[in-house]
Structures are given as structure tokens and as C-alpha cells.
Amino acid sequence: LAIRPVLLICGTALIFGFYPRLASVISLSIFILPLFSRGVYMLNYGAYYGEALVIFLLGGSYALYEFHKTRRWKIIDAHIAKYKFFILRLIFGGSMVFAALYAKFFHANLAIATVEKYGLDKIFHIEPQLFVFGALCVEVMIGLFFIIGFELRFTSLFFLAFLIASLFFFKEAVWPHLILIGTAISVFAHGYDRFTIESRFVKRKHEEPVF
């Protein structure tokens, strides 16, 4: 309970750009604590770690208030800025792959029970096990596409449609998925960074992050 007001303050600070680096490092510290009690399960929330880490390293693009930067710090910022979306994509995609394997492979019985509960096997005329396996393949593929940087904008739109449809169908709470929605939108808006596979081999146009 004591952590809630801290998270509320950090979230508000991030929204309004009030010392985002400080807010992100506090948030990151709080997110790290459950790793000692919940273990690898917390990797399901890798998107939170990724967002907090990127903001801590590079700050917010449109921060209203931030700590004064020395010339040396500005040089460091400029040097590592190119890695901003690379880091975000790796952690975001990795968390999606882990979450898919955790929920639909290592604990497939729960996923199969969910399919049977909502009658998805009857709606789509597919065996529950095959339905779960198909969902596993789709989610892993989406995560890998984010990691390697393949068809990022199409993948982001597909993921958003997939996620929103799931929210409506299963009547899940929206707030835990806001981080996923926001990250997918940011990747869609930014497009290809220099470390994507398509930027390297298909010569897609990439843009540098804006501070």
C-alpha cells in the first residue's frame, strides 16, 4: 500500500514530463523488487522495465522540467540516443515472447481452460489445444518481429488489433495493457531505427530519436 502513492506520483510526473529521469529510476527500482519474490514471472512485465530504462537513459522527449545537463552529459546523450528504440524493441519483444511461452506453453492448461470457458473452440471449430498453440505461434512471431525489426508498423497495427479484440472479448481491465498499447503506438509512430533488419537489408528509411 505504501508503494501506491509513490507509483501515482511517478506516473503523474512521467505524464507531465516533470523530472522524468528521476521518476523512471524510482519506478524501475520498484519494479525490480518483485524479481526477488516472484522470480522469472516478472519478465511478463518486461515492457515496464524497458520503458523505465529507456526514459532513465535518455529522458523524456518533451520534458517540462529536467536536471541541468553538463556539456559532457549532453555528448553522452547524443551518443546513446541511437540505441533508444533498439533497447525498447528488444525488451518489449522479449517480454512478449516470454509471456506467450509462460502462459501458453509452460502453463498451457490454464490457457486451454480459458478457451473452453469462453467457448472459443466451438466458435472457431478448433480443438482447444490447437487454438492455444496457434495463439502461441502468433504471439511469439509478433515478439520476434519487434526484436529483429521486421515490418514494424504492420506488426504494431496487428498487435494493437489483436490486443484490443482480446480486451473486448475477455472483458479484461484496460489499465494493465496501457503500457503495451502505448509502446506499440510509439514503435508505429517512430518506424525503423538503424538496427532493424529491414533498415539493414531492405534499406527502409529510419529516423533518429528526438529529444
PDB file of C-alpha atoms in Angstrom:
ATOM      1  CA  LEU A   1       0.000   0.000   0.000  1.00  0.00           C
ATOM      2  CA  ALA A   2       2.857   2.385   0.728  1.00  0.00           C
ATOM      3  CA  ILE A   3       4.153   1.939  -2.824  1.00  0.00           C
ATOM      4  CA  ARG A   4       0.892   3.024  -4.470  1.00  0.00           C
ATOM      5  CA  PRO A   5       1.225   6.771  -3.809  1.00  0.00           C
ATOM      6  CA  VAL A   6       4.856   6.609  -4.976  1.00  0.00           C
ATOM      7  CA  LEU A   7       3.791   4.979  -8.251  1.00  0.00           C
ATOM      8  CA  LEU A   8       0.981   7.512  -8.590  1.00  0.00           C
ATOM      9  CA  ILE A   9       3.419  10.395  -8.203  1.00  0.00           C
ATOM     10  CA  CYS A  10       5.922   8.816 -10.614  1.00  0.00           C
ATOM     11  CA  GLY A  11       3.212   8.154 -13.189  1.00  0.00           C
ATOM     12  CA  THR A  12       1.940  11.727 -12.963  1.00  0.00           C
ATOM     13  CA  ALA A  13       5.493  13.061 -13.263  1.00  0.00           C
ATOM     14  CA  LEU A  14       6.078  10.953 -16.387  1.00  0.00           C
ATOM     15  CA  ILE A  15       2.820  12.110 -17.973  1.00  0.00           C
ATOM     16  CA  PHE A  16       3.617  15.793 -17.489  1.00  0.00           C
ATOM     17  CA  GLY A  17       7.362  15.472 -18.059  1.00  0.00           C
ATOM     18  CA  PHE A  18       8.365  16.564 -14.567  1.00  0.00           C
ATOM     19  CA  TYR A  19      11.865  15.184 -13.930  1.00  0.00           C
ATOM     20  CA  PRO A  20      11.157  12.024 -15.981  1.00  0.00           C
ATOM     21  CA  ARG A  21      14.601  10.530 -15.351  1.00  0.00           C
ATOM     22  CA  LEU A  22      14.104  10.628 -11.596  1.00  0.00           C
ATOM     23  CA  ALA A  23      10.566   9.254 -11.889  1.00  0.00           C
ATOM     24  CA  SER A  24      11.739   6.423 -14.135  1.00  0.00           C
ATOM     25  CA  VAL A  25      14.616   5.342 -11.912  1.00  0.00           C
ATOM     26  CA  ILE A  26      12.291   5.251  -8.888  1.00  0.00           C
ATOM     27  CA  SER A  27       9.757   3.234 -10.899  1.00  0.00           C
ATOM     28  CA  LEU A  28      12.476   0.893 -12.144  1.00  0.00           C
ATOM     29  CA  SER A  29      13.670   0.320  -8.571  1.00  0.00           C
ATOM     30  CA  ILE A  30      10.134  -0.583  -7.506  1.00  0.00           C
ATOM     31  CA  PHE A  31       9.680  -2.950 -10.456  1.00  0.00           C
ATOM     32  CA  ILE A  32      12.949  -4.716  -9.634  1.00  0.00           C
ATOM     33  CA  LEU A  33      11.906  -5.568  -6.072  1.00  0.00           C
ATOM     34  CA  PRO A  34       9.315  -8.237  -7.071  1.00  0.00           C
ATOM     35  CA  LEU A  35      12.039 -10.092  -9.000  1.00  0.00           C
ATOM     36  CA  PHE A  36      13.311 -11.388  -5.671  1.00  0.00           C
ATOM     37  CA  SER A  37       9.909 -12.744  -4.606  1.00  0.00           C
ATOM     38  CA  ARG A  38       8.255 -13.651  -7.920  1.00  0.00           C
ATOM     39  CA  GLY A  39      11.352 -14.602  -9.869  1.00  0.00           C
ATOM     40  CA  VAL A  40      11.197 -15.005 -13.641  1.00  0.00           C
ATOM     41  CA  TYR A  41       7.414 -14.491 -13.614  1.00  0.00           C
ATOM     42  CA  MET A  42       8.076 -10.744 -13.526  1.00  0.00           C
ATOM     43  CA  LEU A  43       9.600 -10.938 -17.009  1.00  0.00           C
ATOM     44  CA  ASN A  44       5.982 -10.942 -18.185  1.00  0.00           C
ATOM     45  CA  TYR A  45       6.096  -7.240 -17.342  1.00  0.00           C
ATOM     46  CA  GLY A  46       9.245  -6.576 -19.315  1.00  0.00           C
ATOM     47  CA  ALA A  47       7.589  -3.655 -21.116  1.00  0.00           C
ATOM     48  CA  TYR A  48       7.572  -1.727 -17.835  1.00  0.00           C
ATOM     49  CA  TYR A  49      11.293  -2.348 -17.364  1.00  0.00           C
ATOM     50  CA  GLY A  50      12.024  -1.360 -20.949  1.00  0.00           C
ATOM     51  CA  GLU A  51      10.101   1.900 -20.830  1.00  0.00           C
ATOM     52  CA  ALA A  52      11.590   2.896 -17.476  1.00  0.00           C
ATOM     53  CA  LEU A  53      15.123   2.021 -18.611  1.00  0.00           C
ATOM     54  CA  VAL A  54      14.853   3.995 -21.859  1.00  0.00           C
ATOM     55  CA  ILE A  55      13.494   7.096 -20.104  1.00  0.00           C
ATOM     56  CA  PHE A  56      16.171   6.810 -17.406  1.00  0.00           C
ATOM     57  CA  LEU A  57      18.938   6.596 -20.013  1.00  0.00           C
ATOM     58  CA  LEU A  58      17.653   9.255 -22.365  1.00  0.00           C
ATOM     59  CA  GLY A  59      14.979  11.251 -20.577  1.00  0.00           C
ATOM     60  CA  GLY A  60      11.627  12.291 -21.982  1.00  0.00           C
ATOM     61  CA  SER A  61      11.377  13.777 -25.464  1.00  0.00           C
ATOM     62  CA  TYR A  62       9.217  16.691 -24.303  1.00  0.00           C
ATOM     63  CA  ALA A  63      10.104  17.017 -20.627  1.00  0.00           C
ATOM     64  CA  LEU A  64       8.928  20.209 -18.945  1.00  0.00           C
ATOM     65  CA  TYR A  65      11.465  20.001 -16.140  1.00  0.00           C
ATOM     66  CA  GLU A  66      14.674  18.023 -16.026  1.00  0.00           C
ATOM     67  CA  PHE A  67      18.001  18.160 -14.240  1.00  0.00           C
ATOM     68  CA  HIS A  68      20.539  20.519 -15.727  1.00  0.00           C
ATOM     69  CA  LYS A  69      22.827  18.702 -18.151  1.00  0.00           C
ATOM     70  CA  THR A  70      26.506  19.410 -18.422  1.00  0.00           C
ATOM     71  CA  ARG A  71      28.151  19.520 -21.831  1.00  0.00           C
ATOM     72  CA  ARG A  72      29.679  16.094 -21.219  1.00  0.00           C
ATOM     73  CA  TRP A  73      26.291  14.634 -20.300  1.00  0.00           C
ATOM     74  CA  LYS A  74      24.766  16.083 -23.482  1.00  0.00           C
ATOM     75  CA  ILE A  75      27.509  14.405 -25.510  1.00  0.00           C
ATOM     76  CA  ILE A  76      26.751  11.083 -23.808  1.00  0.00           C
ATOM     77  CA  ASP A  77      23.036  11.561 -24.550  1.00  0.00           C
ATOM     78  CA  ALA A  78      23.764  12.243 -28.212  1.00  0.00           C
ATOM     79  CA  HIS A  79      25.980   9.149 -28.420  1.00  0.00           C
ATOM     80  CA  ILE A  80      23.492   6.680 -26.948  1.00  0.00           C
ATOM     81  CA  ALA A  81      20.337   8.219 -28.456  1.00  0.00           C
ATOM     82  CA  LYS A  82      20.560   5.925 -31.472  1.00  0.00           C
ATOM     83  CA  TYR A  83      20.052   2.918 -29.198  1.00  0.00           C
ATOM     84  CA  LYS A  84      16.782   4.221 -27.722  1.00  0.00           C
ATOM     85  CA  PHE A  85      14.288   2.292 -29.830  1.00  0.00           C
ATOM     86  CA  PHE A  86      16.658  -0.651 -30.218  1.00  0.00           C
ATOM     87  CA  ILE A  87      16.601  -1.166 -26.432  1.00  0.00           C
ATOM     88  CA  LEU A  88      12.845  -0.627 -26.328  1.00  0.00           C
ATOM     89  CA  ARG A  89      12.183  -3.132 -29.124  1.00  0.00           C
ATOM     90  CA  LEU A  90      14.423  -5.799 -27.618  1.00  0.00           C
ATOM     91  CA  ILE A  91      12.855  -5.679 -24.162  1.00  0.00           C
ATOM     92  CA  PHE A  92       9.298  -5.235 -25.456  1.00  0.00           C
ATOM     93  CA  GLY A  93       9.564  -8.095 -27.943  1.00  0.00           C
ATOM     94  CA  GLY A  94      11.408 -10.298 -25.467  1.00  0.00           C
ATOM     95  CA  SER A  95       8.721  -9.803 -22.822  1.00  0.00           C
ATOM     96  CA  MET A  96       6.042 -10.727 -25.373  1.00  0.00           C
ATOM     97  CA  VAL A  97       7.852 -13.942 -26.319  1.00  0.00           C
ATOM     98  CA  PHE A  98       8.354 -14.860 -22.665  1.00  0.00           C
ATOM     99  CA  ALA A  99       4.722 -14.082 -21.758  1.00  0.00           C
ATOM    100  CA  ALA A 100       3.472 -16.219 -24.663  1.00  0.00           C
ATOM    101  CA  LEU A 101       5.676 -19.178 -23.669  1.00  0.00           C
ATOM    102  CA  TYR A 102       4.854 -18.792 -19.979  1.00  0.00           C
ATOM    103  CA  ALA A 103       1.066 -18.667 -20.411  1.00  0.00           C
ATOM    104  CA  LYS A 104       0.563 -20.904 -23.445  1.00  0.00           C
ATOM    105  CA  PHE A 105       3.364 -23.444 -23.192  1.00  0.00           C
ATOM    106  CA  PHE A 106       4.649 -23.864 -19.652  1.00  0.00           C
ATOM    107  CA  HIS A 107       1.154 -23.300 -18.205  1.00  0.00           C
ATOM    108  CA  ALA A 108      -0.889 -24.359 -21.209  1.00  0.00           C
ATOM    109  CA  ASN A 109      -3.584 -25.977 -19.050  1.00  0.00           C
ATOM    110  CA  LEU A 110      -4.748 -22.549 -17.841  1.00  0.00           C
ATOM    111  CA  ALA A 111      -4.897 -21.238 -21.413  1.00  0.00           C
ATOM    112  CA  ILE A 112      -6.817 -24.329 -22.565  1.00  0.00           C
ATOM    113  CA  ALA A 113      -9.261 -23.892 -19.681  1.00  0.00           C
ATOM    114  CA  THR A 114      -9.810 -20.257 -20.746  1.00  0.00           C
ATOM    115  CA  VAL A 115     -10.526 -21.331 -24.331  1.00  0.00           C
ATOM    116  CA  GLU A 116     -13.071 -23.870 -23.111  1.00  0.00           C
ATOM    117  CA  LYS A 117     -14.632 -21.404 -20.656  1.00  0.00           C
ATOM    118  CA  TYR A 118     -15.373 -18.849 -23.379  1.00  0.00           C
ATOM    119  CA  GLY A 119     -16.254 -21.478 -25.970  1.00  0.00           C
ATOM    120  CA  LEU A 120     -13.611 -20.355 -28.438  1.00  0.00           C
ATOM    121  CA  ASP A 121     -13.089 -23.917 -29.606  1.00  0.00           C
ATOM    122  CA  LYS A 122     -16.759 -24.116 -30.585  1.00  0.00           C
ATOM    123  CA  ILE A 123     -16.831 -20.656 -32.185  1.00  0.00           C
ATOM    124  CA  PHE A 124     -13.833 -21.346 -34.402  1.00  0.00           C
ATOM    125  CA  HIS A 125     -14.339 -25.137 -34.609  1.00  0.00           C
ATOM    126  CA  ILE A 126     -10.778 -25.792 -33.455  1.00  0.00           C
ATOM    127  CA  GLU A 127      -9.552 -28.105 -30.727  1.00  0.00           C
ATOM    128  CA  PRO A 128      -8.601 -26.140 -27.575  1.00  0.00           C
ATOM    129  CA  GLN A 129      -5.017 -27.402 -27.670  1.00  0.00           C
ATOM    130  CA  LEU A 130      -4.635 -26.366 -31.324  1.00  0.00           C
ATOM    131  CA  PHE A 131      -6.205 -22.961 -30.603  1.00  0.00           C
ATOM    132  CA  VAL A 132      -3.719 -22.305 -27.793  1.00  0.00           C
ATOM    133  CA  PHE A 133      -0.831 -23.482 -29.954  1.00  0.00           C
ATOM    134  CA  GLY A 134      -1.921 -21.141 -32.744  1.00  0.00           C
ATOM    135  CA  ALA A 135      -2.163 -18.198 -30.349  1.00  0.00           C
ATOM    136  CA  LEU A 136       1.288 -19.104 -29.006  1.00  0.00           C
ATOM    137  CA  CYS A 137       2.782 -19.063 -32.510  1.00  0.00           C
ATOM    138  CA  VAL A 138       1.166 -15.706 -33.349  1.00  0.00           C
ATOM    139  CA  GLU A 139       2.357 -14.023 -30.140  1.00  0.00           C
ATOM    140  CA  VAL A 140       5.888 -15.401 -30.450  1.00  0.00           C
ATOM    141  CA  MET A 141       6.014 -14.249 -34.075  1.00  0.00           C
ATOM    142  CA  ILE A 142       4.887 -10.731 -33.107  1.00  0.00           C
ATOM    143  CA  GLY A 143       7.536 -10.582 -30.378  1.00  0.00           C
ATOM    144  CA  LEU A 144      10.281 -11.776 -32.734  1.00  0.00           C
ATOM    145  CA  PHE A 145       9.235  -9.241 -35.377  1.00  0.00           C
ATOM    146  CA  PHE A 146       9.624  -6.464 -32.800  1.00  0.00           C
ATOM    147  CA  ILE A 147      13.027  -7.808 -31.739  1.00  0.00           C
ATOM    148  CA  ILE A 148      14.523  -8.077 -35.222  1.00  0.00           C
ATOM    149  CA  GLY A 149      12.674  -5.068 -36.628  1.00  0.00           C
ATOM    150  CA  PHE A 150      10.676  -6.707 -39.408  1.00  0.00           C
ATOM    151  CA  GLU A 151       7.549  -4.945 -40.757  1.00  0.00           C
ATOM    152  CA  LEU A 152       7.393  -2.877 -37.580  1.00  0.00           C
ATOM    153  CA  ARG A 153       4.451  -0.667 -38.476  1.00  0.00           C
ATOM    154  CA  PHE A 154       2.315  -3.530 -39.767  1.00  0.00           C
ATOM    155  CA  THR A 155       3.276  -5.633 -36.743  1.00  0.00           C
ATOM    156  CA  SER A 156       2.356  -2.778 -34.392  1.00  0.00           C
ATOM    157  CA  LEU A 157      -1.081  -2.372 -36.006  1.00  0.00           C
ATOM    158  CA  PHE A 158      -1.679  -6.119 -35.988  1.00  0.00           C
ATOM    159  CA  PHE A 159      -0.666  -6.358 -32.343  1.00  0.00           C
ATOM    160  CA  LEU A 160      -2.940  -3.450 -31.380  1.00  0.00           C
ATOM    161  CA  ALA A 161      -5.893  -5.060 -33.187  1.00  0.00           C
ATOM    162  CA  PHE A 162      -5.076  -8.427 -31.581  1.00  0.00           C
ATOM    163  CA  LEU A 163      -4.807  -6.843 -28.114  1.00  0.00           C
ATOM    164  CA  ILE A 164      -7.948  -4.680 -28.361  1.00  0.00           C
ATOM    165  CA  ALA A 165     -10.008  -7.617 -29.664  1.00  0.00           C
ATOM    166  CA  SER A 166      -8.784  -9.682 -26.717  1.00  0.00           C
ATOM    167  CA  LEU A 167      -9.711  -6.929 -24.253  1.00  0.00           C
ATOM    168  CA  PHE A 168     -13.233  -6.662 -25.629  1.00  0.00           C
ATOM    169  CA  PHE A 169     -13.784 -10.406 -25.827  1.00  0.00           C
ATOM    170  CA  PHE A 170     -12.397 -11.407 -22.421  1.00  0.00           C
ATOM    171  CA  LYS A 171     -13.604  -8.213 -20.656  1.00  0.00           C
ATOM    172  CA  GLU A 172     -10.168  -7.652 -19.150  1.00  0.00           C
ATOM    173  CA  ALA A 173      -9.179  -4.477 -17.345  1.00  0.00           C
ATOM    174  CA  VAL A 174      -7.699  -1.931 -19.732  1.00  0.00           C
ATOM    175  CA  TRP A 175      -5.175  -0.239 -17.419  1.00  0.00           C
ATOM    176  CA  PRO A 176      -2.655  -3.147 -17.203  1.00  0.00           C
ATOM    177  CA  HIS A 177      -2.450  -3.110 -21.008  1.00  0.00           C
ATOM    178  CA  LEU A 178      -1.913   0.643 -21.434  1.00  0.00           C
ATOM    179  CA  ILE A 179       1.859   0.151 -21.402  1.00  0.00           C
ATOM    180  CA  LEU A 180       1.556  -2.376 -24.254  1.00  0.00           C
ATOM    181  CA  ILE A 181      -0.750  -0.110 -26.250  1.00  0.00           C
ATOM    182  CA  GLY A 182       1.484   2.919 -25.712  1.00  0.00           C
ATOM    183  CA  THR A 183       4.676   1.073 -26.633  1.00  0.00           C
ATOM    184  CA  ALA A 184       3.145  -0.359 -29.805  1.00  0.00           C
ATOM    185  CA  ILE A 185       1.910   3.107 -30.820  1.00  0.00           C
ATOM    186  CA  SER A 186       5.335   4.630 -30.180  1.00  0.00           C
ATOM    187  CA  VAL A 187       7.040   1.958 -32.308  1.00  0.00           C
ATOM    188  CA  PHE A 188       4.467   2.523 -35.073  1.00  0.00           C
ATOM    189  CA  ALA A 189       4.976   6.293 -34.949  1.00  0.00           C
ATOM    190  CA  HIS A 190       8.773   6.093 -34.939  1.00  0.00           C
ATOM    191  CA  GLY A 191       9.163   3.395 -37.570  1.00  0.00           C
ATOM    192  CA  TYR A 192      12.511   1.832 -38.392  1.00  0.00           C
ATOM    193  CA  ASP A 193      15.635   2.590 -36.399  1.00  0.00           C
ATOM    194  CA  ARG A 194      19.073   1.853 -37.796  1.00  0.00           C
ATOM    195  CA  PHE A 195      19.306  -1.528 -36.055  1.00  0.00           C
ATOM    196  CA  THR A 196      16.205  -3.108 -37.618  1.00  0.00           C
ATOM    197  CA  ILE A 197      16.698  -5.931 -40.070  1.00  0.00           C
ATOM    198  CA  GLU A 198      14.816  -4.024 -42.759  1.00  0.00           C
ATOM    199  CA  SER A 199      16.893  -0.901 -42.275  1.00  0.00           C
ATOM    200  CA  ARG A 200      19.985  -3.042 -42.767  1.00  0.00           C
ATOM    201  CA  PHE A 201      18.927  -5.246 -45.676  1.00  0.00           C
ATOM    202  CA  VAL A 202      15.843  -3.680 -47.274  1.00  0.00           C
ATOM    203  CA  LYS A 203      17.063  -0.100 -46.853  1.00  0.00           C
ATOM    204  CA  ARG A 204      13.962   1.108 -45.061  1.00  0.00           C
ATOM    205  CA  LYS A 205      14.171   4.747 -44.063  1.00  0.00           C
ATOM    206  CA  HIS A 206      14.938   5.175 -40.379  1.00  0.00           C
ATOM    207  CA  GLU A 207      14.682   8.215 -38.161  1.00  0.00           C
ATOM    208  CA  GLU A 208      16.755   9.203 -35.186  1.00  0.00           C
ATOM    209  CA  PRO A 209      15.027   9.689 -31.814  1.00  0.00           C
ATOM    210  CA  VAL A 210      14.030  13.231 -30.932  1.00  0.00           C
ATOM    211  CA  PHE A 211      14.992  14.613 -27.505  1.00  0.00           C
TER     212      PHE A 211
END
